Short mmCIF file of C-alpha atoms and ligand atoms in Angstrom, two decimals:
data_model
loop_
_atom_site.label_atom_id
_atom_site.label_comp_id
_atom_site.label_asym_id
_atom_site.label_seq_id
_atom_site.Cartn_x
_atom_site.Cartn_y
_atom_site.Cartn_z
CA MET A 1 -12.75 57.33 -48.72
CA ASP A 2 -10.05 57.52 -46.54
CA PRO A 3 -8.92 61.13 -46.32
CA PHE A 4 -5.27 60.17 -45.85
CA GLU A 5 -4.56 57.29 -48.25
CA ASP A 6 -2.97 60.14 -51.53
CA THR A 7 -1.20 61.90 -48.96
CA LEU A 8 0.67 58.60 -47.46
CA ARG A 9 1.23 57.36 -50.78
CA ARG A 10 2.40 60.70 -52.07
CA LEU A 11 4.88 60.65 -48.89
CA ARG A 12 5.69 56.68 -49.31
CA GLU A 13 6.77 56.99 -53.06
CA ALA A 14 8.62 59.86 -52.35
CA PHE A 15 10.61 57.99 -49.10
CA GLY A 16 10.76 54.63 -51.86
CA ALA A 17 12.26 56.65 -54.71
CA GLY A 18 15.14 57.98 -52.14
CA ARG A 19 14.35 61.75 -52.35
CA THR A 20 14.68 62.64 -48.65
CA ARG A 21 18.48 60.45 -48.38
CA PRO A 22 20.78 63.05 -50.01
CA ALA A 23 22.70 65.43 -47.60
CA GLU A 24 22.56 68.16 -50.10
CA PHE A 25 18.21 67.69 -49.58
CA ARG A 26 18.55 67.52 -45.78
CA THR A 27 20.08 70.69 -45.68
CA GLU A 28 17.80 72.81 -48.41
CA GLN A 29 15.01 71.32 -46.50
CA LEU A 30 16.65 72.74 -42.74
CA GLN A 31 17.40 76.00 -44.60
CA ALA A 32 13.64 76.27 -45.85
CA LEU A 33 12.36 75.43 -42.10
CA SER A 34 14.30 78.18 -40.65
CA ARG A 35 13.25 80.83 -43.70
CA PHE A 36 10.00 80.06 -42.83
CA LEU A 37 10.29 80.67 -38.61
CA GLN A 38 12.02 84.19 -40.31
CA ASP A 39 9.83 84.98 -42.96
CA ASN A 40 6.66 84.36 -40.63
CA LYS A 41 7.77 85.77 -37.22
CA LYS A 42 4.92 88.23 -36.94
CA LEU A 43 2.36 86.01 -38.05
CA LEU A 44 3.40 83.02 -36.06
CA GLN A 45 3.65 85.53 -32.82
CA ASP A 46 0.53 86.48 -33.55
CA ALA A 47 -1.01 82.62 -34.06
CA LEU A 48 0.31 81.77 -30.75
CA ALA A 49 -0.90 85.05 -29.27
CA GLN A 50 -4.40 83.49 -30.70
CA ASP A 51 -3.96 79.92 -29.20
CA LEU A 52 -2.32 80.05 -25.97
CA HIS A 53 -1.59 83.81 -24.98
CA LYS A 54 1.85 82.88 -24.75
CA LEU A 55 7.36 83.48 -24.05
CA THR A 56 14.96 80.71 -20.23
CA LYS A 57 18.02 81.72 -19.07
CA LEU A 58 21.37 81.17 -17.09
CA GLY A 59 21.30 77.88 -15.68
CA SER A 60 23.10 74.77 -16.65
CA ALA A 61 21.57 72.31 -18.92
CA PHE A 62 22.29 68.48 -19.16
CA ILE A 63 21.31 65.24 -19.62
CA ARG A 64 20.80 63.02 -16.91
CA LYS A 65 20.77 59.02 -17.51
CA GLU A 66 18.75 57.59 -14.64
CA PRO A 67 17.57 53.91 -14.54
CA TYR A 68 13.86 52.91 -15.44
CA GLY A 69 13.22 51.27 -12.53
CA LEU A 70 12.09 47.59 -13.08
CA VAL A 71 13.06 45.83 -16.04
CA LEU A 72 12.07 42.50 -17.64
CA ILE A 73 14.12 40.86 -19.78
CA ILE A 74 12.74 37.89 -22.14
CA ALA A 75 15.08 35.18 -23.67
CA PRO A 76 14.92 32.97 -27.00
CA TRP A 77 16.71 29.40 -27.07
CA ASN A 78 19.04 29.61 -29.65
CA TYR A 79 21.84 31.47 -27.65
CA PRO A 80 20.28 30.95 -24.25
CA LEU A 81 22.98 32.28 -22.34
CA ASN A 82 24.22 35.19 -24.65
CA LEU A 83 20.84 36.55 -25.02
CA THR A 84 19.78 36.55 -21.54
CA LEU A 85 23.35 38.20 -19.66
CA MET A 86 23.92 40.86 -22.71
CA PRO A 87 20.59 42.86 -21.99
CA LEU A 88 21.03 41.86 -18.11
CA VAL A 89 24.82 43.66 -18.20
CA GLY A 90 23.41 46.75 -20.14
CA ALA A 91 20.18 46.63 -17.44
CA ILE A 92 22.70 46.60 -14.38
CA ALA A 93 24.95 48.92 -15.70
CA ALA A 94 22.06 51.64 -15.71
CA GLY A 95 21.20 51.09 -12.54
CA ASN A 96 17.85 48.77 -12.64
CA CYS A 97 16.59 46.11 -11.26
CA VAL A 98 15.89 42.56 -13.33
CA VAL A 99 13.52 40.18 -13.96
CA LEU A 100 15.08 37.72 -16.18
CA LYS A 101 12.73 35.00 -18.14
CA PRO A 102 14.84 32.55 -19.94
CA SER A 103 13.41 30.40 -22.86
CA GLU A 104 11.43 27.65 -21.23
CA ILE A 105 12.87 25.55 -24.08
CA SER A 106 16.63 25.82 -23.99
CA LYS A 107 16.19 23.67 -20.64
CA GLY A 108 19.98 23.53 -19.46
CA ALA A 109 20.88 26.86 -19.45
CA GLU A 110 17.07 27.85 -17.92
CA LYS A 111 17.75 25.43 -14.78
CA VAL A 112 21.52 26.77 -14.58
CA LEU A 113 20.54 30.57 -14.99
CA ALA A 114 17.49 29.87 -12.16
CA GLU A 115 19.82 27.90 -9.69
CA VAL A 116 23.67 29.51 -10.08
CA LEU A 117 22.81 33.23 -11.34
CA PRO A 118 21.10 33.99 -8.30
CA ARG A 119 23.67 33.01 -5.94
CA TYR A 120 25.92 35.81 -7.33
CA LEU A 121 23.97 38.60 -7.27
CA ASP A 122 21.62 40.54 -4.80
CA GLN A 123 18.53 38.96 -4.75
CA SER A 124 16.89 41.70 -3.60
CA CYS A 125 16.89 43.31 -7.15
CA PHE A 126 17.27 40.59 -9.57
CA ALA A 127 15.10 37.59 -10.42
CA VAL A 128 15.14 34.92 -12.68
CA VAL A 129 11.69 33.33 -13.65
CA LEU A 130 10.31 30.62 -15.26
CA GLY A 131 8.08 30.03 -17.07
CA GLY A 132 6.14 29.27 -21.26
CA PRO A 133 4.11 31.34 -23.18
CA GLU A 134 0.86 30.83 -20.59
CA GLU A 135 3.22 32.10 -17.45
CA THR A 136 5.02 34.87 -19.57
CA GLY A 137 1.42 36.12 -20.61
CA ARG A 138 0.61 36.64 -16.64
CA LEU A 139 3.76 38.28 -15.87
CA LEU A 140 3.07 40.71 -18.46
CA GLU A 141 -0.02 41.59 -17.31
CA HIS A 142 2.47 43.18 -13.96
CA LYS A 143 3.71 46.79 -14.89
CA PHE A 144 7.24 47.26 -15.73
CA ASP A 145 9.14 49.92 -16.34
CA TYR A 146 11.24 48.89 -19.68
CA ILE A 147 10.85 45.54 -21.63
CA LEU A 148 13.59 44.16 -23.47
CA PHE A 149 12.21 41.04 -25.75
CA THR A 150 14.35 38.80 -27.76
CA GLY A 151 12.53 36.69 -29.81
CA SER A 152 9.87 36.08 -32.82
CA PRO A 153 8.07 38.84 -34.90
CA ARG A 154 5.16 36.54 -33.83
CA VAL A 155 5.30 36.98 -29.88
CA GLY A 156 7.05 40.46 -30.26
CA LYS A 157 3.45 41.72 -30.94
CA ILE A 158 2.11 40.03 -27.99
CA ILE A 159 4.89 41.41 -26.16
CA MET A 160 4.07 45.16 -27.40
CA THR A 161 0.48 44.59 -26.70
CA ALA A 162 0.62 44.26 -23.07
CA ALA A 163 3.51 46.52 -22.82
CA ALA A 164 1.18 49.06 -24.41
CA LYS A 165 -1.56 48.86 -21.52
CA HIS A 166 0.98 50.09 -19.06
CA LEU A 167 2.55 52.58 -21.51
CA THR A 168 5.83 50.49 -20.97
CA PRO A 169 8.44 51.66 -23.57
CA VAL A 170 9.73 48.40 -25.44
CA THR A 171 13.06 47.00 -27.36
CA LEU A 172 11.80 44.38 -29.78
CA GLU A 173 14.83 42.06 -30.91
CA LEU A 174 12.80 40.07 -33.64
CA GLY A 175 13.63 37.52 -36.32
CA GLY A 176 12.86 37.28 -40.04
CA LYS A 177 13.97 36.50 -43.55
CA ASN A 178 17.82 38.12 -44.00
CA PRO A 179 18.64 38.09 -47.86
CA CYS A 180 22.12 37.49 -48.62
CA TYR A 181 22.70 38.70 -52.50
CA VAL A 182 26.03 37.46 -54.32
CA ASP A 183 26.95 39.63 -57.29
CA ASP A 184 28.14 38.02 -61.12
CA ASN A 185 31.41 39.48 -60.14
CA CYS A 186 33.17 37.81 -57.13
CA ASP A 187 34.95 34.53 -56.45
CA PRO A 188 32.57 31.89 -56.07
CA GLN A 189 34.95 29.83 -53.78
CA THR A 190 35.12 33.14 -50.88
CA VAL A 191 31.82 33.72 -50.98
CA ALA A 192 31.10 30.23 -50.49
CA ASN A 193 33.39 30.11 -47.31
CA ARG A 194 31.87 32.68 -45.55
CA VAL A 195 28.05 31.79 -46.54
CA THR A 196 28.71 28.44 -45.82
CA TRP A 197 30.32 29.44 -42.42
CA PHE A 198 27.39 31.92 -40.82
CA ARG A 199 24.67 29.53 -42.31
CA TYR A 200 25.45 26.59 -40.84
CA PHE A 201 26.87 28.02 -37.71
CA ASN A 202 24.75 26.84 -34.69
CA ALA A 203 22.88 24.59 -37.37
CA GLY A 204 21.57 27.88 -38.49
CA GLN A 205 19.86 28.74 -35.34
CA THR A 206 20.78 32.14 -35.52
CA CYS A 207 18.84 35.43 -36.42
CA VAL A 208 21.56 37.21 -38.22
CA ALA A 209 22.20 33.91 -40.71
CA PRO A 210 21.45 34.38 -44.32
CA ASP A 211 18.18 32.97 -44.86
CA TYR A 212 18.20 32.83 -48.81
CA VAL A 213 20.91 33.84 -51.70
CA LEU A 214 19.74 35.59 -54.30
CA CYS A 215 21.78 35.82 -57.44
CA THR A 216 21.83 35.10 -61.30
CA PRO A 217 21.23 31.30 -62.45
CA GLU A 218 25.01 31.64 -63.89
CA THR A 219 26.52 32.70 -60.21
CA GLN A 220 23.88 29.97 -58.70
CA GLU A 221 25.73 27.64 -60.93
CA ARG A 222 29.33 28.83 -59.87
CA LEU A 223 28.34 28.62 -56.58
CA LEU A 224 27.00 25.12 -56.05
CA PRO A 225 30.61 23.14 -56.51
CA ALA A 226 32.13 26.10 -54.54
CA LEU A 227 29.39 25.21 -51.77
CA GLN A 228 29.70 22.01 -51.90
CA SER A 229 33.29 22.10 -51.47
CA ALA A 230 33.21 24.00 -48.46
CA ILE A 231 30.72 22.24 -46.27
CA THR A 232 32.62 19.11 -46.94
CA ARG A 233 35.92 21.01 -46.18
CA PHE A 234 34.11 22.62 -42.81
CA TYR A 235 32.22 19.39 -41.68
CA GLY A 236 33.85 16.35 -43.49
CA GLU A 237 32.29 13.99 -45.97
CA ASP A 238 29.45 12.87 -43.40
CA PRO A 239 28.68 16.07 -41.61
CA ARG A 240 26.84 13.77 -38.88
CA THR A 241 29.92 12.62 -37.53
CA SER A 242 31.25 16.31 -37.24
CA PRO A 243 31.83 17.60 -33.85
CA ASP A 244 31.13 21.25 -35.28
CA LEU A 245 27.97 21.00 -36.85
CA GLY A 246 24.99 21.53 -34.30
CA ARG A 247 21.39 20.14 -33.85
CA ILE A 248 18.37 20.91 -33.67
CA ILE A 249 17.32 22.30 -30.66
CA ASN A 250 13.66 20.02 -30.40
CA GLN A 251 11.47 17.27 -32.32
CA LYS A 252 8.91 20.11 -33.65
CA HIS A 253 11.46 22.16 -34.75
CA PHE A 254 12.98 19.13 -36.41
CA GLN A 255 9.32 18.43 -38.01
CA ARG A 256 8.83 22.24 -38.94
CA LEU A 257 12.49 22.30 -40.87
CA GLN A 258 11.52 18.43 -42.32
CA ALA A 259 8.85 20.38 -44.32
CA LEU A 260 10.96 22.42 -45.81
CA LEU A 261 12.86 20.32 -47.20
CA ARG A 262 10.50 19.70 -49.65
CA CYS A 263 10.35 23.07 -51.17
CA GLY A 264 12.28 23.32 -54.65
CA ARG A 265 14.58 20.74 -55.12
CA VAL A 266 18.00 19.38 -52.94
CA ALA A 267 20.81 20.26 -54.49
CA ILE A 268 23.32 19.61 -51.96
CA GLY A 269 22.93 17.80 -48.33
CA GLY A 270 19.13 16.79 -47.46
CA GLN A 271 20.02 14.22 -45.34
CA SER A 272 18.36 13.98 -41.92
CA ASP A 273 18.27 11.96 -38.97
CA GLU A 274 15.52 12.28 -36.52
CA SER A 275 16.81 10.34 -33.22
CA GLN A 276 19.95 12.55 -33.44
CA ARG A 277 17.71 15.40 -34.88
CA TYR A 278 20.21 16.32 -37.23
CA ILE A 279 19.77 17.52 -40.74
CA ALA A 280 22.83 17.92 -42.78
CA PRO A 281 23.80 21.31 -44.52
CA THR A 282 21.52 21.82 -47.13
CA VAL A 283 21.06 23.93 -50.04
CA LEU A 284 18.05 23.97 -52.55
CA VAL A 285 17.24 25.46 -55.87
CA ASP A 286 14.55 26.21 -58.11
CA VAL A 287 12.65 27.32 -55.24
CA GLN A 288 9.14 29.00 -55.82
CA GLU A 289 8.48 32.67 -53.69
CA ALA A 290 5.17 31.10 -52.39
CA GLU A 291 6.56 28.34 -50.84
CA PRO A 292 6.41 27.92 -47.47
CA VAL A 293 10.65 27.95 -47.20
CA MET A 294 10.60 31.65 -48.46
CA GLN A 295 7.68 32.61 -46.54
CA GLU A 296 8.87 31.87 -42.84
CA GLU A 297 12.06 32.47 -41.06
CA ILE A 298 13.99 29.01 -41.77
CA PHE A 299 16.02 29.19 -38.54
CA GLY A 300 17.87 26.00 -39.48
CA PRO A 301 20.73 24.58 -41.45
CA ILE A 302 18.86 25.16 -44.91
CA LEU A 303 19.94 27.87 -47.57
CA PRO A 304 17.59 28.19 -50.86
CA ILE A 305 18.85 30.36 -53.39
CA MET A 306 16.97 32.03 -55.31
CA THR A 307 17.54 33.56 -59.10
CA VAL A 308 17.26 36.80 -60.22
CA GLY A 309 18.08 38.44 -63.34
CA SER A 310 19.94 41.58 -62.08
CA LEU A 311 21.00 43.71 -59.22
CA ASP A 312 17.70 45.97 -59.71
CA GLU A 313 15.40 42.55 -59.29
CA ALA A 314 17.39 41.85 -56.64
CA ILE A 315 16.56 44.82 -54.79
CA ALA A 316 12.79 45.28 -55.44
CA PHE A 317 12.67 41.36 -54.40
CA ILE A 318 14.24 42.71 -51.44
CA ASN A 319 11.96 45.80 -51.03
CA ARG A 320 8.83 44.08 -51.35
CA ARG A 321 9.29 42.46 -48.13
CA GLU A 322 9.21 43.01 -44.74
CA LYS A 323 12.44 45.05 -43.27
CA PRO A 324 15.04 42.35 -42.76
CA LEU A 325 17.13 41.94 -39.35
CA ALA A 326 20.10 41.53 -41.17
CA LEU A 327 21.01 41.83 -45.18
CA TYR A 328 24.27 40.75 -47.00
CA ALA A 329 25.94 41.97 -50.41
CA PHE A 330 28.64 40.13 -51.82
CA SER A 331 30.69 41.40 -54.63
CA ASN A 332 34.18 42.21 -55.92
CA ASN A 333 32.87 45.58 -56.55
CA ASN A 334 32.14 48.33 -54.16
CA GLN A 335 29.56 50.14 -56.42
CA VAL A 336 27.15 47.07 -56.08
CA VAL A 337 27.80 47.06 -52.62
CA LYS A 338 26.98 50.48 -51.90
CA GLN A 339 23.91 50.39 -54.05
CA LEU A 340 22.64 47.68 -51.63
CA LEU A 341 23.28 49.34 -48.96
CA GLU A 342 21.68 53.03 -50.23
CA ARG A 343 18.51 51.02 -51.98
CA THR A 344 17.43 48.96 -49.11
CA SER A 345 16.57 49.21 -45.35
CA SER A 346 17.43 46.72 -42.63
CA GLY A 347 18.88 46.13 -38.78
CA SER A 348 22.33 45.61 -40.27
CA PHE A 349 24.47 45.28 -42.81
CA GLY A 350 27.47 43.12 -44.13
CA GLY A 351 29.14 43.65 -47.55
CA ASN A 352 31.85 40.58 -48.30
CA GLU A 353 30.78 39.69 -44.55
CA GLY A 354 28.65 37.65 -42.47
CA PHE A 355 27.36 38.21 -38.68
CA ILE A 356 31.27 39.20 -37.01
CA TYR A 357 30.15 42.36 -36.58
CA LEU A 358 28.11 41.45 -33.60
CA THR A 359 30.85 41.51 -31.89
CA LEU A 360 32.04 44.61 -32.33
CA SER A 361 30.62 46.72 -29.04
CA SER A 362 31.28 50.25 -30.97
CA LEU A 363 28.13 48.67 -33.36
CA PRO A 364 24.15 48.27 -32.18
CA LEU A 365 22.32 45.14 -32.32
CA GLY A 366 18.88 45.93 -33.69
CA GLY A 367 16.27 45.45 -36.27
CA VAL A 368 14.02 47.84 -38.04
CA GLY A 369 10.25 47.48 -39.03
CA HIS A 370 9.02 43.92 -38.67
CA SER A 371 12.65 42.71 -37.52
CA GLY A 372 12.55 44.87 -34.26
CA MET A 373 12.95 48.49 -32.74
CA GLY A 374 15.35 49.75 -30.36
CA LYS A 375 19.23 48.40 -29.90
CA TYR A 376 21.77 47.45 -27.52
CA HIS A 377 25.31 45.98 -27.43
CA GLY A 378 28.41 47.82 -25.96
CA LYS A 379 27.04 51.49 -24.92
CA PHE A 380 23.79 51.33 -26.15
CA SER A 381 22.73 48.92 -23.79
CA PHE A 382 23.60 51.45 -21.23
CA ASP A 383 21.39 54.02 -23.10
CA THR A 384 18.97 51.74 -23.76
CA PHE A 385 17.78 50.84 -20.44
CA SER A 386 18.18 54.20 -19.20
CA HIS A 387 15.81 57.26 -19.28
CA HIS A 388 18.01 60.55 -20.87
CA ARG A 389 16.16 62.81 -18.84
CA ALA A 390 16.40 66.45 -19.89
CA CYS A 391 17.49 68.84 -17.00
CA LEU A 392 17.97 72.45 -16.76
CA LEU A 393 19.25 74.15 -13.13
CA ALA A 394 18.83 77.87 -13.12
CA PRO A 395 20.49 80.17 -10.30
CA PRO A 396 17.72 80.92 -7.74
CA GLY A 397 18.80 84.67 -7.87
CA LEU A 398 19.12 87.08 -11.38
CA GLU A 399 15.84 87.68 -11.25
CA LYS A 400 16.34 90.59 -13.33
CA LEU A 401 17.27 88.49 -16.12
CA ASN A 402 13.97 87.24 -16.17
CA GLU A 403 11.71 90.64 -16.91
CA PRO A 404 11.80 90.42 -20.60
CA ARG A 405 10.11 86.95 -20.62
CA TYR A 406 7.31 88.18 -18.23
CA PRO A 407 3.94 90.07 -19.80
CA PRO A 408 2.71 92.47 -20.22
CA TYR A 409 5.27 91.95 -23.39
CA ASN A 410 6.42 95.42 -25.61
CA GLU A 411 8.23 96.21 -28.73
CA ARG A 412 11.47 96.09 -26.64
CA THR A 413 11.35 92.88 -24.84
CA GLN A 414 10.18 90.91 -27.95
CA GLN A 415 13.30 92.21 -29.59
CA LEU A 416 15.44 91.05 -26.49
CA ILE A 417 13.90 87.73 -26.78
CA SER A 418 14.61 87.32 -30.33
CA TRP A 419 18.25 88.45 -29.48
CA ALA A 420 18.42 85.93 -27.33
CA LEU A 421 16.90 83.32 -29.22
CA SER A 422 19.66 83.70 -31.74
CA PHE A 423 21.96 82.11 -29.37
CA PRO A 424 21.87 78.38 -30.09
CA THR A 425 22.98 77.50 -26.38
CA CYS A 426 20.30 80.27 -24.85
CA THR A 427 17.77 78.48 -22.88
CA LEU A 428 14.36 79.22 -24.39
CA LEU A 429 10.71 80.11 -23.96
P1 NAD B 1 9.51 33.02 -29.54
O1 NAD B 1 9.22 34.11 -29.70
O2 NAD B 1 8.90 31.85 -29.53
O3 NAD B 1 9.92 32.86 -27.79
C1 NAD B 1 10.97 33.86 -26.75
C2 NAD B 1 10.47 34.20 -25.44
O4 NAD B 1 8.81 34.65 -25.54
C3 NAD B 1 10.47 33.11 -24.47
O5 NAD B 1 11.27 33.12 -23.34
C4 NAD B 1 9.38 32.00 -24.65
O6 NAD B 1 8.85 31.56 -23.63
C5 NAD B 1 8.36 33.66 -24.82
N1 NAD B 1 7.13 33.03 -25.29
C6 NAD B 1 6.71 32.36 -26.41
N2 NAD B 1 5.43 32.74 -26.49
C7 NAD B 1 4.54 33.47 -25.53
C8 NAD B 1 3.64 33.97 -25.80
N3 NAD B 1 2.73 33.80 -26.07
N4 NAD B 1 3.28 35.07 -24.74
C9 NAD B 1 4.09 35.40 -23.78
N5 NAD B 1 5.74 35.09 -23.99
C10 NAD B 1 5.84 33.75 -24.92
O7 NAD B 1 11.01 32.65 -30.27
P2 NAD B 1 12.12 31.52 -30.08
O8 NAD B 1 11.34 30.25 -30.78
O9 NAD B 1 12.69 31.29 -28.38
O10 NAD B 1 13.54 32.43 -30.77
C11 NAD B 1 13.25 32.28 -32.11
C12 NAD B 1 13.01 33.50 -32.78
O11 NAD B 1 13.75 34.76 -31.99
C13 NAD B 1 13.74 33.81 -34.33
O12 NAD B 1 12.57 34.51 -34.80
C14 NAD B 1 14.82 34.79 -33.97
O13 NAD B 1 15.36 35.23 -35.07
C15 NAD B 1 14.28 35.71 -33.28
N6 NAD B 1 16.15 36.30 -32.70
C16 NAD B 1 16.33 37.43 -32.59
C17 NAD B 1 17.45 37.59 -32.09
C18 NAD B 1 17.52 38.88 -31.85
O14 NAD B 1 18.70 39.50 -31.74
N7 NAD B 1 16.77 40.17 -33.08
C19 NAD B 1 18.10 36.73 -31.55
C20 NAD B 1 18.03 35.65 -31.08
C21 NAD B 1 16.83 35.25 -31.84
#
């Protein structure tokens, strides 16, 4: 018998039903909390007296953003410069020393970062270290003051476990399967252009790329010729000869993707060439949810289409899976886009748009749940790599003002304290 089960289920059900979302609900609950404090002042005072025998002022309160100290940045291979240098900028701006661990898989970038970058930075503060899983495991035995990891959820768990041994805070920028809902009410060619662009960019090796499309069978039939048309327009009749289509990073990933091509039925593309690590922009249909292509992050130029009967069914499908890093919704109807936004959760959201939001420094990049924790980009990077230290500086004199806080307490001092507490900027006990 688990004493928490019922309570946790009840709360999860309420959250799932959207109880806590409306602004009115939040206001009501905060007002109720305020009433609790007002109505039960005496009760609470007695309780505090019983537990702790326990009662701040003119001065200046401020947040001091301080560097954590020694930061470790671990990066993946798919955007090997961007995903090392973007966090590095934030860590330097916030005043930290940094150990940078690029991916051992993107060997070209790893070599330049290790051999050339240190010539530009103060080597007493910044170091690039090399290695794969084993070396990184040894590196993680050391204490760091902050770790920002970008990579898979599997390795994210290893990083967090290692960080926990030193109580080191982490930002985990992870991956997963990003849904892309396409509504019946849409212009199929516009949707196909946008989806083709952001699915096959970098040969699909992008963490925020749409991993699969969700639509009705009717929309699938309208979308397929439009996707074929967009793929031909962007990459030509033979995409293998296109200078704009990337290649798969290595043989291991090529073999993994080859296996995924056997799921469902190939509707578009499907060709591959192992000698070039080439896989054509591919669309799969008749895919089952239990098949590997719907179980693991694809991270390649393959786009399965899963058919659903309705918007509600699509939302239920999304919500019974792990929270994705990104979620996309295409519709001519704003209400449909809004519903997707309100009834789901994801690290980021694109309404009738791909991952171009990544270029906006006003927006953070970060996952939620299984797709990660924490965020960076722009000002968020500075905040991520800074400890927000709460500070209060009081004047050394004016001791008279402190008298009411010192015991023994009486009716008058309690009234004075209650009055002082009614000012939100007043420094409290
Ligand atoms: P990965 O998790 O295999 O490797 C990432 C880093 O971890 C590499 O530097 C690697 O050397 C290190 N590493 C690997 N195994 C380790 C271990 N056992 N112990 C310690 N360190 C280890 O990821 P990847 O294959 O390089 O990148 C692909 C993944 O990254 C995808 O899941 C993708 O979605 C995700 N990703 C996320 C973002 C984001 O911003 N959220 C961006 C790019 C990629």
